[in-house]
Coordinates of C-alpha atoms and ligand atoms in Angstrom, one line a residue:
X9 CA -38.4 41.0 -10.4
X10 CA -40.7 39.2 -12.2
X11 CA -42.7 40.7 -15.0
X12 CA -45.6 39.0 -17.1
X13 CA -46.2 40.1 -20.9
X14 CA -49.2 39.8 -22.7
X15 CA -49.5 40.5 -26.3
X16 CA -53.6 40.4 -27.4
X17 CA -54.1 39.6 -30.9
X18 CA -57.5 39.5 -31.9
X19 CA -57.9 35.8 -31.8
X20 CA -54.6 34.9 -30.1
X21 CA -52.9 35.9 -26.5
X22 CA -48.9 35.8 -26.3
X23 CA -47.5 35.8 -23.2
X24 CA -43.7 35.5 -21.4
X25 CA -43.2 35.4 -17.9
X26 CA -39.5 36.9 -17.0
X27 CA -37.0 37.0 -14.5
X28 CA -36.0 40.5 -15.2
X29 CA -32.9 40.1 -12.7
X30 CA -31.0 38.3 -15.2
X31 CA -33.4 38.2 -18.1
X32 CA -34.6 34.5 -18.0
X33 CA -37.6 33.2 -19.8
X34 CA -39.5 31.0 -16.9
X35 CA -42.6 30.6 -19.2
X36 CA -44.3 31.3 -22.6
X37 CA -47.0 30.6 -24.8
X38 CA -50.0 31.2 -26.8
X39 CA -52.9 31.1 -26.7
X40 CA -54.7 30.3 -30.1
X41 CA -58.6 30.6 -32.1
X42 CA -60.4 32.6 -29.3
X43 CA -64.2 31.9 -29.6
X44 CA -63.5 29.4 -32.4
X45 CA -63.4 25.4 -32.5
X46 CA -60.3 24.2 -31.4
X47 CA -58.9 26.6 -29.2
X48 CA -56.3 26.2 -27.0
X49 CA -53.2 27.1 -24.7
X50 CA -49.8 26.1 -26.1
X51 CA -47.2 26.4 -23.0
X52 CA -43.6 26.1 -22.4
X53 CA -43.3 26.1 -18.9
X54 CA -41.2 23.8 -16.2
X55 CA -40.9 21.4 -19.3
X56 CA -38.7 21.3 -21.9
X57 CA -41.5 20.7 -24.2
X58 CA -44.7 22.4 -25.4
X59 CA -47.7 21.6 -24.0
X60 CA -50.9 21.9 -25.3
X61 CA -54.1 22.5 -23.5
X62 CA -57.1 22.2 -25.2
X63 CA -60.5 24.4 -23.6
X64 CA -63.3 26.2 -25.1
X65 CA -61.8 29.6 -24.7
X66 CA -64.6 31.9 -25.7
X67 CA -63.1 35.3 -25.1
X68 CA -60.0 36.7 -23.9
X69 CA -60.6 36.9 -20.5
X70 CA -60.8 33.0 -20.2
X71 CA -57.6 33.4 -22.4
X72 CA -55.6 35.5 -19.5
X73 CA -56.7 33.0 -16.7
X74 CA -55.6 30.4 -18.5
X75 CA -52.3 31.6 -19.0
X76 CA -52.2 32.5 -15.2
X77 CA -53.9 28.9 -14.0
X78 CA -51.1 27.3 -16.1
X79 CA -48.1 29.7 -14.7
X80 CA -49.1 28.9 -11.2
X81 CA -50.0 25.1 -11.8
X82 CA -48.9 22.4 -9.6
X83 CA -46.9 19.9 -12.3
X84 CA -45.8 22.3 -15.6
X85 CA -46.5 25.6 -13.6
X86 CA -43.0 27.9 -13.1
X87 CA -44.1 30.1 -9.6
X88 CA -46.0 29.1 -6.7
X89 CA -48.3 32.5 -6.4
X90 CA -49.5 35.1 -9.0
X91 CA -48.1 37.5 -6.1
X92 CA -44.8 36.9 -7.5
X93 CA -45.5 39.4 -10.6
X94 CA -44.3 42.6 -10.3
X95 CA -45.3 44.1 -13.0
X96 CA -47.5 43.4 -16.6
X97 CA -46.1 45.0 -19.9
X98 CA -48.9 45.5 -23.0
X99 CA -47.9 45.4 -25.9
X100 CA -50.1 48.4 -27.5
X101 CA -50.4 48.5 -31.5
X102 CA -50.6 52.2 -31.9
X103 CA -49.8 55.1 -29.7
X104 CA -50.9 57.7 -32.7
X105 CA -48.2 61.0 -32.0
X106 CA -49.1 61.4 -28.5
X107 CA -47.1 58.0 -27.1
X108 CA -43.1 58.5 -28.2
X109 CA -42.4 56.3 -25.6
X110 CA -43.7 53.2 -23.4
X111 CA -45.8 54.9 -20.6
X112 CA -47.2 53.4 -17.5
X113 CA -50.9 53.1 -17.5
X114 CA -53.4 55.5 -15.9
X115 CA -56.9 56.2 -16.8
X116 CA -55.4 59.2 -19.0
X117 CA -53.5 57.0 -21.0
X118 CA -56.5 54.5 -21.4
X119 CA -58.4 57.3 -22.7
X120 CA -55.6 58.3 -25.3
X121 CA -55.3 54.6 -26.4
X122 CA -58.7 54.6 -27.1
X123 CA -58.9 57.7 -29.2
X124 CA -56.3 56.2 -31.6
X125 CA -59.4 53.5 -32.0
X126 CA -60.5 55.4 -35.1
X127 CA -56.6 55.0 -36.8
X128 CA -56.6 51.4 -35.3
X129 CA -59.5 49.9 -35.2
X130 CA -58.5 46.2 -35.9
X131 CA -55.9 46.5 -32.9
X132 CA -56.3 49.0 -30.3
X133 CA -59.7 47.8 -29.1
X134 CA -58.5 44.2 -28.4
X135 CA -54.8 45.8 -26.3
X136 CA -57.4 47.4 -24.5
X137 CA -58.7 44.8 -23.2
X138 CA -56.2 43.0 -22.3
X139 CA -55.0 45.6 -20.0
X140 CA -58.4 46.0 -18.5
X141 CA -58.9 42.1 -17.8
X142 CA -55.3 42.3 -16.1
X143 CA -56.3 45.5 -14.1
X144 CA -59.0 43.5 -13.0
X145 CA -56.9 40.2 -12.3
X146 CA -54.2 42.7 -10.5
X147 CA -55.4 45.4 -8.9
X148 CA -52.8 48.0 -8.1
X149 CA -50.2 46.0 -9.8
X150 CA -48.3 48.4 -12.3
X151 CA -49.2 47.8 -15.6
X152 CA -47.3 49.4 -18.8
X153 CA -48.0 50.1 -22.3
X154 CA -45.2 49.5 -25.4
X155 CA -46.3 50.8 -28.4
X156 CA -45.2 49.3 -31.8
X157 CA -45.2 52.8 -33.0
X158 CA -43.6 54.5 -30.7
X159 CA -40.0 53.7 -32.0
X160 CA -40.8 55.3 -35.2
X161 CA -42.0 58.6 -33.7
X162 CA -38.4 59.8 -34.0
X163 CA -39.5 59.9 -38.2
X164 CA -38.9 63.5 -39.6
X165 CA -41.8 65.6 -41.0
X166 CA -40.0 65.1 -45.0
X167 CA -40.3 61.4 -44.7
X168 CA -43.8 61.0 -42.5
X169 CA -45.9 63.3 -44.7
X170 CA -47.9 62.5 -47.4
X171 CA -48.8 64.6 -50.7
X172 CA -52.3 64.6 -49.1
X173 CA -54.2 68.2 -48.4
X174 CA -52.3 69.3 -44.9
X175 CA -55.9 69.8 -43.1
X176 CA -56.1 66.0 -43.1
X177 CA -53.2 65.4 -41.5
X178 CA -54.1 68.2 -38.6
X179 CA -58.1 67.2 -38.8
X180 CA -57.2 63.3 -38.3
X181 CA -53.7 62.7 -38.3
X182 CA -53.3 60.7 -41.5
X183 CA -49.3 60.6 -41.9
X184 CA -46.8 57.4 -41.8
X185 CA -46.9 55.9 -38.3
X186 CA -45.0 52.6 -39.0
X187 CA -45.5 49.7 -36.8
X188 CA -43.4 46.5 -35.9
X189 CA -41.0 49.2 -33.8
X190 CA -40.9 47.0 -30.9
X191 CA -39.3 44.4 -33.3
X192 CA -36.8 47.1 -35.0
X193 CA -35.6 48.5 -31.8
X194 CA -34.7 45.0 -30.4
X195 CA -33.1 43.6 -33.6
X196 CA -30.9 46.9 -33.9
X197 CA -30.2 47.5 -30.3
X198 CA -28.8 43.7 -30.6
X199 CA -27.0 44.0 -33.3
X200 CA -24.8 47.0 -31.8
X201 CA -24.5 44.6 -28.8
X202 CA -23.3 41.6 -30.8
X203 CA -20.4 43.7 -33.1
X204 CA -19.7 45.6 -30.1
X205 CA -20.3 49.1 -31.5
X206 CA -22.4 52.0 -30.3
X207 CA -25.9 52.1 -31.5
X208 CA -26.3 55.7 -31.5
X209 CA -23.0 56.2 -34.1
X210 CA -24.5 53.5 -36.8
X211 CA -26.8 53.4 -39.9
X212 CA -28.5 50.0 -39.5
X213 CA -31.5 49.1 -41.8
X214 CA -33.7 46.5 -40.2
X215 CA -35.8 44.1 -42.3
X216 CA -38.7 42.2 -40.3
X217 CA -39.8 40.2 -42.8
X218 CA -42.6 37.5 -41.5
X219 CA -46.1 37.5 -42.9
X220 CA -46.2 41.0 -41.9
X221 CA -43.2 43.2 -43.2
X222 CA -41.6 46.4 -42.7
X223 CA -38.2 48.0 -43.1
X224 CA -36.6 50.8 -41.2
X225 CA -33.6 52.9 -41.5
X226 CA -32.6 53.4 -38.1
X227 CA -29.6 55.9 -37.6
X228 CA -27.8 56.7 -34.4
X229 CA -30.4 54.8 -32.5
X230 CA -33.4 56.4 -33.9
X231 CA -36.0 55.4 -36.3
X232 CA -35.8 57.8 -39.2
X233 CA -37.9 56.2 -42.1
X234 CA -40.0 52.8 -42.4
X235 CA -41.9 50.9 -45.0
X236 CA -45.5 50.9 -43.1
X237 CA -47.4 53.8 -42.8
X238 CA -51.1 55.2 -41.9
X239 CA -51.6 51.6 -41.3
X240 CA -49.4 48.0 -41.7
X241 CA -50.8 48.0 -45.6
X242 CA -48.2 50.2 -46.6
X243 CA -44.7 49.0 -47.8
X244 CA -43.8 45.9 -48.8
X245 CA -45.5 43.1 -50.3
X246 CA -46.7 41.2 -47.8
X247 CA -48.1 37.3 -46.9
X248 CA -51.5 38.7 -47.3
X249 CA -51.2 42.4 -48.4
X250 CA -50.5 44.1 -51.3
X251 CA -48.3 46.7 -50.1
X252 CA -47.6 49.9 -51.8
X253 CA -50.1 50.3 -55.2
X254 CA -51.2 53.5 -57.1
X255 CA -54.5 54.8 -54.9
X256 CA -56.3 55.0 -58.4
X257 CA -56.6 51.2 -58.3
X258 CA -59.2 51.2 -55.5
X259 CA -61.9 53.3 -57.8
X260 CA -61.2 51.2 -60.4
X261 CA -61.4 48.2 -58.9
X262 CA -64.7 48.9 -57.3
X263 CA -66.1 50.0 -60.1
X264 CA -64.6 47.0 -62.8
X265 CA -65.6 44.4 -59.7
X266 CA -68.3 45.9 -58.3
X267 CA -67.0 46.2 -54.8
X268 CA -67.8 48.6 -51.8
X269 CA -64.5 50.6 -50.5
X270 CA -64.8 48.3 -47.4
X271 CA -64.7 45.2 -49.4
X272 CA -61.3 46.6 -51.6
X273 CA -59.8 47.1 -48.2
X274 CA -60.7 43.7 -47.2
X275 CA -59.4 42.3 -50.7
X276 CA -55.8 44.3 -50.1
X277 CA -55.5 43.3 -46.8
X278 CA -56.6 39.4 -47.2
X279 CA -56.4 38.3 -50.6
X280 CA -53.4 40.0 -52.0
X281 CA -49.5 40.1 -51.6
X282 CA -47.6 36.8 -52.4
X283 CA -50.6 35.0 -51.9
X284 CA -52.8 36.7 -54.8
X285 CA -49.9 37.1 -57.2
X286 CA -49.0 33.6 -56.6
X287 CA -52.2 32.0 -56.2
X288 CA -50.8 29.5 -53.7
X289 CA -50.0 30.1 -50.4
X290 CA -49.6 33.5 -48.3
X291 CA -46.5 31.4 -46.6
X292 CA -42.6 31.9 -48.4
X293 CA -42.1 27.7 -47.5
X294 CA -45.5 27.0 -49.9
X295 CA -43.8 29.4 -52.6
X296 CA -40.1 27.8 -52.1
X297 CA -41.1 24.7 -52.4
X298 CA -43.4 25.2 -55.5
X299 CA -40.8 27.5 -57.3
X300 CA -38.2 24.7 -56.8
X301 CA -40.2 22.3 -59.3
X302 CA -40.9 25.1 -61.5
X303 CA -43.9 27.0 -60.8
X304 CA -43.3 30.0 -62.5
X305 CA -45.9 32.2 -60.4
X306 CA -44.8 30.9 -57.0
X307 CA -41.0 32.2 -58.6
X308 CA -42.9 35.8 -59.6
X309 CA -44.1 36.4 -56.5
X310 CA -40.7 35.7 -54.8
X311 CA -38.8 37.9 -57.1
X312 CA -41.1 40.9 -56.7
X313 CA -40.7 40.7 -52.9
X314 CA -37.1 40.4 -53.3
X315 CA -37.3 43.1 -55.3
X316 CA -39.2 45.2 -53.0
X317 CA -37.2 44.4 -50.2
X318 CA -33.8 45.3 -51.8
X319 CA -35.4 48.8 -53.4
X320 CA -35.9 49.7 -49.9
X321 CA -32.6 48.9 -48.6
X322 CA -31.1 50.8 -51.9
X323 CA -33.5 54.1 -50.7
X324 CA -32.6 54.1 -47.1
X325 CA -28.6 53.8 -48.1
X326 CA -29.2 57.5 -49.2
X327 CA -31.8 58.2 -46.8
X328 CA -29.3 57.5 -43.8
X329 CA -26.2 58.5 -46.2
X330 CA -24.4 55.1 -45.4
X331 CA -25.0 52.0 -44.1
X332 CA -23.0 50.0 -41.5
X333 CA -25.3 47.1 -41.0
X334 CA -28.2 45.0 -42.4
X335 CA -30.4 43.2 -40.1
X336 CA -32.8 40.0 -41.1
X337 CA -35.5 39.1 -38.8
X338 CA -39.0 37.3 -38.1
X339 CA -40.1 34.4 -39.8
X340 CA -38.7 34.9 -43.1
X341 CA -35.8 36.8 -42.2
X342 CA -34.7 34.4 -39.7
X343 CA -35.2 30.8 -41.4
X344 CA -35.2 31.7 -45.0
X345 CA -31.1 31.4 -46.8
X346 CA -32.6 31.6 -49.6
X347 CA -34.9 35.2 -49.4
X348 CA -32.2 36.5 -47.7
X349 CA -29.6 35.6 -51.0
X350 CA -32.2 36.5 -53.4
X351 CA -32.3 40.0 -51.1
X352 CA -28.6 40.3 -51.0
X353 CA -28.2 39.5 -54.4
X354 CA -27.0 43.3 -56.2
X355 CA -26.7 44.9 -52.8
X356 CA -22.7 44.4 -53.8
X357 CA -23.0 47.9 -54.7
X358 CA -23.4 49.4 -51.1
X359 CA -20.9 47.4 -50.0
X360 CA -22.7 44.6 -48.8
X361 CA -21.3 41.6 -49.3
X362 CA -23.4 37.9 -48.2
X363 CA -21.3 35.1 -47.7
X364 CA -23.1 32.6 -49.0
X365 CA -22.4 29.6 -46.7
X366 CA -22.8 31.8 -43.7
X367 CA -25.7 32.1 -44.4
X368 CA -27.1 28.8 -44.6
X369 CA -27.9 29.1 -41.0
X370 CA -31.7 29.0 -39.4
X371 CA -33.1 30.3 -36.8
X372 CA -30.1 31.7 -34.8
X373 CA -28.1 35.1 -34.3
X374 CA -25.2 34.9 -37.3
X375 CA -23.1 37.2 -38.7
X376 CA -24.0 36.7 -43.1
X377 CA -20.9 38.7 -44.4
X378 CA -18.5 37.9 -46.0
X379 CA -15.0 38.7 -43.9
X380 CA -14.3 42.2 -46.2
X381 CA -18.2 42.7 -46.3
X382 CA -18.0 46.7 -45.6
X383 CA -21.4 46.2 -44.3
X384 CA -22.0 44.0 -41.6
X385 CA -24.8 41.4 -42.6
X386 CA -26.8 39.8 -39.8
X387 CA -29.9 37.7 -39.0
X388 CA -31.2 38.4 -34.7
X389 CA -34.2 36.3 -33.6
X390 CA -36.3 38.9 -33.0
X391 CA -38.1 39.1 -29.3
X392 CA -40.4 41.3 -28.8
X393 CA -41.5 40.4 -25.7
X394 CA -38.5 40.6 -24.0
X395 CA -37.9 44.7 -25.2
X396 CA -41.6 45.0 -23.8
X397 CA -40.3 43.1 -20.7
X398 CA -37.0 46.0 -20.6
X399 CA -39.2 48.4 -21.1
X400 CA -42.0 47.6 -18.5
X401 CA -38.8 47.3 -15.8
X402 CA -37.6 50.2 -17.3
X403 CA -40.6 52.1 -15.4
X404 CA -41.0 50.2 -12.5
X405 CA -37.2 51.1 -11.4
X406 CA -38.3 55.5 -12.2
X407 CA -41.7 54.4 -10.5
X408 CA -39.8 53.1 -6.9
Ligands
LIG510 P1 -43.9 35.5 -38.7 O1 -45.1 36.4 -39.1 O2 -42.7 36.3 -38.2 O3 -44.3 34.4 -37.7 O4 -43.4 34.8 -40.0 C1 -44.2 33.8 -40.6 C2 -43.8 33.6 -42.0 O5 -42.4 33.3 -42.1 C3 -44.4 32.4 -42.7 O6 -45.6 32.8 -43.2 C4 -43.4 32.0 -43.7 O7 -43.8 32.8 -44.9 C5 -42.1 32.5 -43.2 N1 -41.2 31.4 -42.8 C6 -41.1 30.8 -41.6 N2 -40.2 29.8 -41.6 C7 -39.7 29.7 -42.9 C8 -38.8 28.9 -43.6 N3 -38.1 27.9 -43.0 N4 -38.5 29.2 -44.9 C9 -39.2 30.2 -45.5 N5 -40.1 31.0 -44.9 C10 -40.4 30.8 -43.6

């Protein structure tokens, strides 16, 4: 079967097109600066390179039939008929308490994705559409939502709620959600595969650590505690955003800078995180490469994510009582020897050893540890559309 997933950002659309029988990528892509100048489709189709088509793309509808044009096309296309798909899997930001689990979509479900609007409002609205313009482009096709925080809903009450007044968490919900699930589940389901263990009998933490980062401690299979919370501000450090800071800075701030609560937002979200503290560059290679010939803030802001990073691995040691296995992915975590030392470096005490020339791999699955490592230390590609594309099969199989 063949199953199409689309992942709506709000100025980009990723796609893959599978062959769920044996899990083979026929196409993927993305589609890039939606209503801006210079938008276009980047697709890896019948070719073994990327092409790149350049169209106005004003909004994401023209976005989706692109994508499909380009699947079906005569020279670089990969079917002969949209008929051929089966089934479309959404990739759904947040799923608030009510989703646990990838559902397929109704009008009921619509309806709940939309209520989580008002805890989501830079994401949901934009998945939303997406599903609708593929309703639309597929009628009575199945379509199915994965939600990024559904793999964390498995979080107990100790670690999700916050020292806030309990009314706010019954009026509007505010607890830790923690996204990037789809991402954790894959890299630790993986993992298990690779070492040939069982998932549900280890304690894995798994670091996605791209311009967006999170942590999890996922034990027996289940999410039990991550980094993000109410929203993907919380945590870490991040390309971008500041993470984790005392909630007093915001008043302060807005009153020493004369800024609205909007605008702090704005300022933790796009102007903070390895990019403020450096000054540079919200991207690790700009901060690599300056810290190599000596700049000292590009080297701060490196060491405080490190830092971050490996005080989260040290908390969720306890939090899981024991670890069996760390897992680097995204961006970072996949092409960076040199975070991933600086991350490894003093985790010796949980019995986590990095070998230090394994580790000089890129972008690859590798096993990091050293031979009597008592924790396994890995780095998984991580591929999120192809758990959205397990997932979306998952339910068409119950659904027949
Ligand atoms: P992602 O959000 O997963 O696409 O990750 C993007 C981030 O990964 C970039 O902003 C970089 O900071 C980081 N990254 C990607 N490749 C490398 C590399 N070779 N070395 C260091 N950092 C990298």
């Amino acid at each position: 079967m063949k199953v199409l997933v689309i992942n709506c950002g709000s100025s980009s659309i990723k796609f893959q097109l599978l062959e769920m029988e044996n899990e083979m990528l026929l196409a993927k892509g993305q589609v890039e600066r939606i209503g801006m100048d210079g938008s276009l489709l980047k697709f890896l189709g019948k070719h073994e390179y990327v092409i790149e088509i350049k169209r106005t793309i004003p909004d994401h509808k023209t976005g989706i039939q692109l994508i499909l044009e380009s699947i079906v096309q005569e020279n670089y296309g990969v079917i002969a008929s949209l008929e051929e798909i089966e089934c479309i899997g959404h990739r759904v930001v947040h799923g608030g308490e009510r989703f646990k689990e990838s559902v397929v979509i109704n009008d009921e479900v619509l309806k709940t994705i939309s209520s989580c609007i008002t805890i989501a409002p830079l994401h949901n609205p934009v998945n939303l559409e997406g599903i609708k313009i593929c309703q639309d482009l597929f009628p009575g096709v199945m379509q199915v939502a994965v939600f990024d925080t559904a793999f964390h809903q498995t979080i107990p009450e100790t670690a999700y709620l916050y020292g806030l007044p309990y009314e706010l968490y019954i009026k509007y919900g505010i607890r830790r959600y923690g996204f990037h699930g789809i991402s954790h589940q894959y890299v630790a389901d993986t993992l298990a595969q690779k070492i040939g263990r069982a998932l549900k009998k280890m304690k894995i933490i798994t670091c996605h650590l791209g311009n967006g980062a999170s942590v999890a401690a996922v034990k027996d299979g289940r999410s039990i505690d991550t980094s993000m919370g109410f929203t993907p501000l919380e945590g870490l450090i991040m390309g971008t955003r500041s993470g984790e800071i005392d909630p007093a800075i915001i008043p302060f701030i807005m009153e020493q800078e004369d800024m609205t609560g909007k605008q702090v937002y704005r300022y933790l979200n796009n102007k903070s995180g390895i990019l403020g503290l450096s000054g540079l560059s919200s991207d690790f290679r700009d901060l690599e490469s300056a810290a190599k010939i000596g700049d000292q803030r590009a080297q701060m802001a490196i060491d405080v994510f490190a830092y971050q990073v490996r005080k989260y691995i040290g908390s969720y040691v306890v939090a899981m009582g024991g670890l069996d296995a760390i897992v680097f992915t995204a961006g970072l975590g996949e092409n960076s020897p040199y975070m991933r030392a600086k991350i490894c470096s003093g985790l010796e005490v949980v019995g986590a050893h990095l070998d230090l020339k394994k580790n000089e791999v890129r972008g690859a699955d590798a096993d990091l540890s050293k031979s009597d490592s008592d924790v396994a230390i890995w780095t998984i590609l991580t591929n999120e559309e192809l758990m959205i594309a397990r997932e979306t099969k998952k339910l068409f199989a119950v659904k027949q």
